[in-house]
PDB file of C-alpha atoms and ligand atoms in Angstrom:
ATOM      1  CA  UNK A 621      53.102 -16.452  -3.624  1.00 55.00           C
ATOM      2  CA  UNK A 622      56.111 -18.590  -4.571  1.00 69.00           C
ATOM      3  CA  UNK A 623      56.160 -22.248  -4.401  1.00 73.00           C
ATOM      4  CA  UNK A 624      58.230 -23.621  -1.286  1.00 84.00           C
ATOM      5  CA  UNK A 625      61.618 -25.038  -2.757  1.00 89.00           C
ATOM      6  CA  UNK A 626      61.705 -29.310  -2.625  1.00 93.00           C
ATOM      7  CA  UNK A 627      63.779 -30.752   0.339  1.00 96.00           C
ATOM      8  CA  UNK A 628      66.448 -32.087  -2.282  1.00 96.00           C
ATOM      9  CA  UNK A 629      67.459 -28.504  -2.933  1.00 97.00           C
ATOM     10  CA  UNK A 630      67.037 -27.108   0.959  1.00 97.00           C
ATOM     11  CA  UNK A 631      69.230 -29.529   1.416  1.00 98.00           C
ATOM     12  CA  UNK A 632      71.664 -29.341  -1.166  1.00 98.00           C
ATOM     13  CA  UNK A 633      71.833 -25.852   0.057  1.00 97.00           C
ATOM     14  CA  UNK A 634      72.215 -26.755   3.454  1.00 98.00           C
ATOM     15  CA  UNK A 635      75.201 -29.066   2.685  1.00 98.00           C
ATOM     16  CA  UNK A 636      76.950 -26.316   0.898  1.00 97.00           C
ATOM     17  CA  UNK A 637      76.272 -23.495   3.291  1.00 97.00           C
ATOM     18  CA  UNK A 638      77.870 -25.824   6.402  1.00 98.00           C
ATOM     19  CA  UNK A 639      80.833 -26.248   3.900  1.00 98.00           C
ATOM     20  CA  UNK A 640      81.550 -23.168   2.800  1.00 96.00           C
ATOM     21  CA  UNK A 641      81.291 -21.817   7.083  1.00 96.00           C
ATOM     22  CA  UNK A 642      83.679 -24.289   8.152  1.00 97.00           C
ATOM     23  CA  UNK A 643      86.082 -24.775   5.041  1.00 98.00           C
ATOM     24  CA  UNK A 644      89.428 -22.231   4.654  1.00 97.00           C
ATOM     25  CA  UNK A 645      89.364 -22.543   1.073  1.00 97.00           C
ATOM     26  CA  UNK A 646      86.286 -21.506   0.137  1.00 97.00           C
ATOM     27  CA  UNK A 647      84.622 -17.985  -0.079  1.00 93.00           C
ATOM     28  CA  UNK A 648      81.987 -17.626  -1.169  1.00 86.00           C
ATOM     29  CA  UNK A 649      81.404 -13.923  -1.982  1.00 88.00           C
ATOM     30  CA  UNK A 650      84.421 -14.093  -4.679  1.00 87.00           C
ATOM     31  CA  UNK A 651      83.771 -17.574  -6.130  1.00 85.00           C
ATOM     32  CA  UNK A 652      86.471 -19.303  -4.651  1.00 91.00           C
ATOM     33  CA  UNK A 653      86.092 -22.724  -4.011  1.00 93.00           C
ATOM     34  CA  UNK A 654      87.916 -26.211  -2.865  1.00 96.00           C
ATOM     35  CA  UNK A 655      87.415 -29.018  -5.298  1.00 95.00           C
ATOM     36  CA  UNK A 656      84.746 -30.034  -2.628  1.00 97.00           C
ATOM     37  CA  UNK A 657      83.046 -26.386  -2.166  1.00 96.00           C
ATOM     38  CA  UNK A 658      82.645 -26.803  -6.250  1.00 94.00           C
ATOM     39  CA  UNK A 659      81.073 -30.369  -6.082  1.00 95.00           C
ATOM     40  CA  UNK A 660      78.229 -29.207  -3.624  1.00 97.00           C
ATOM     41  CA  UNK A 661      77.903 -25.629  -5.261  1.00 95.00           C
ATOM     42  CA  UNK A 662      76.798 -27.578  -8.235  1.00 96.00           C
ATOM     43  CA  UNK A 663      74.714 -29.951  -6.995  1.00 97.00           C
ATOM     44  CA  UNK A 664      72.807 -27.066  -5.647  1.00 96.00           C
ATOM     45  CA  UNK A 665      73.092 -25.211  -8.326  1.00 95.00           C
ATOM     46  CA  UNK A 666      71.808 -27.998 -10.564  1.00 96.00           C
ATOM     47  CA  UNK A 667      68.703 -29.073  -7.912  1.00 97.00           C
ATOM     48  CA  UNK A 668      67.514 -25.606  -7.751  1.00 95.00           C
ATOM     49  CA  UNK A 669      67.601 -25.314 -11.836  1.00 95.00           C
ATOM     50  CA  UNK A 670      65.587 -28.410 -11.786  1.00 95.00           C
ATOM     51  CA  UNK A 671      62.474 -26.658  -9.852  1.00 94.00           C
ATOM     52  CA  UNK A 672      62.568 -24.570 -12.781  1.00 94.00           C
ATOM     53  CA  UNK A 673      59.910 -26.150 -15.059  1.00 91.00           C
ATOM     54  CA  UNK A 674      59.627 -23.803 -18.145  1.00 94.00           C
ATOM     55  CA  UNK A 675      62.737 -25.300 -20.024  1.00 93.00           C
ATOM     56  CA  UNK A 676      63.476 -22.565 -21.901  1.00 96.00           C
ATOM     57  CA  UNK A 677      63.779 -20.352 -19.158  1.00 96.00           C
ATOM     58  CA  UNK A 678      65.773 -22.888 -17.398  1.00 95.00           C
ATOM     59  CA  UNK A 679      67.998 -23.423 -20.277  1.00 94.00           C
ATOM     60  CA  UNK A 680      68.532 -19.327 -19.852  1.00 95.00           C
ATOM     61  CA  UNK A 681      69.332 -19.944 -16.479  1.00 94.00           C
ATOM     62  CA  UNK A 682      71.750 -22.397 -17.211  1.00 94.00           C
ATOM     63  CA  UNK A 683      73.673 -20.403 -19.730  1.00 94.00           C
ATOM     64  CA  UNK A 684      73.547 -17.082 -17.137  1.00 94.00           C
ATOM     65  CA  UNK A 685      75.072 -19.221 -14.457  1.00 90.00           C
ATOM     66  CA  UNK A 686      77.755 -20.706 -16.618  1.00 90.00           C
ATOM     67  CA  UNK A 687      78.767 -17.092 -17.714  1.00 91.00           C
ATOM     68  CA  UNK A 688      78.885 -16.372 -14.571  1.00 88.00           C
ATOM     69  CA  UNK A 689      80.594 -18.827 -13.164  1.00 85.00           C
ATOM     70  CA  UNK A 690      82.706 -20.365 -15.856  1.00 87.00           C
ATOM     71  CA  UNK A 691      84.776 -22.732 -13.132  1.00 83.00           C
ATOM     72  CA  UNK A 692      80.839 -24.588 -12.659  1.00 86.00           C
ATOM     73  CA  UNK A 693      79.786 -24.516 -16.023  1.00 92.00           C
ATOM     74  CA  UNK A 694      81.072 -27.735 -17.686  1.00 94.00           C
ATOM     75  CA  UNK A 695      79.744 -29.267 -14.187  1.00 95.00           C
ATOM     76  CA  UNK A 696      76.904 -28.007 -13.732  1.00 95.00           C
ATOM     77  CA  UNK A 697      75.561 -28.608 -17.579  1.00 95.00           C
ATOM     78  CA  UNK A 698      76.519 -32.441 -16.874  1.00 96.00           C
ATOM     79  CA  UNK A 699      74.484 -32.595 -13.809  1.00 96.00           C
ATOM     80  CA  UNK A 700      71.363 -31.012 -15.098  1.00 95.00           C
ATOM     81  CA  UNK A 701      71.716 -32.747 -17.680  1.00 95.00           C
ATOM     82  CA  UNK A 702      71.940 -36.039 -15.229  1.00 96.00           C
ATOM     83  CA  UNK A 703      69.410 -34.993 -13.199  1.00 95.00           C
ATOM     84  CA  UNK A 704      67.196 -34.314 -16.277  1.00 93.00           C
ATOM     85  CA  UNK A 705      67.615 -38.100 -17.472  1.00 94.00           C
ATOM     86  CA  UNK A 706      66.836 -39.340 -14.288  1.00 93.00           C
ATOM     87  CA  UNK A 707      63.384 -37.647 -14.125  1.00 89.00           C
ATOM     88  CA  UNK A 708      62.476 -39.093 -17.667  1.00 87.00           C
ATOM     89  CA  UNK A 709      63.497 -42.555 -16.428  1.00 87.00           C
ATOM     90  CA  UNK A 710      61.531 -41.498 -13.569  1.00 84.00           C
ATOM     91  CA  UNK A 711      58.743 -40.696 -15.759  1.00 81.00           C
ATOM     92  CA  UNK A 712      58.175 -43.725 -18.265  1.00 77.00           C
TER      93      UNK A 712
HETATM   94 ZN1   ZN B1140      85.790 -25.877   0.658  1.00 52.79          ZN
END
């Protein structure tokens, strides 16, 4: 059985699904989004990598997403990358 995901990402994901219903701009199935759309795609994005705790296999994540989606990538590697620090502050 899978772990359930951490309210930071249901939410993230939350925030980005209401978007994406309601906004003209973006669409989802092709990738297309407002400058808006792409901020809370990545934040998802980037919380839901974070769950991942095997950091290589996050790091292959990361690159498979990027390659994917080369419009996130630059943005989504400096929020995991954010959201990475803050967990080591977190931690000390
Ligand atoms: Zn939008």
């Amino acid at each position: 059985m899978s772990e359930p995901l951490p309210a930071v990402v249901l939410a993230a994901h939350e925030k980005y699904v209401s978007h994406i219903m309601l906004c003209a701009d973006c669409y989802a199935p092709k990738k297309r989004h407002c400058p808006t759309g792409l901020i809370l795609r990545i934040e998802y994005d980037a919380q839901f990598l974070m769950t991942i705790t095997d950091l290589r296999w996050r790091r292959i994540l990361l690159l498979r997403e990027s390659d994917q989606n080369p419009a996130n990538a630059d943005g989504l590697k400096a929020r995991v990358i954010e959201l990475y620090n803050e967990g080591l502050e977190k931690a000390q």
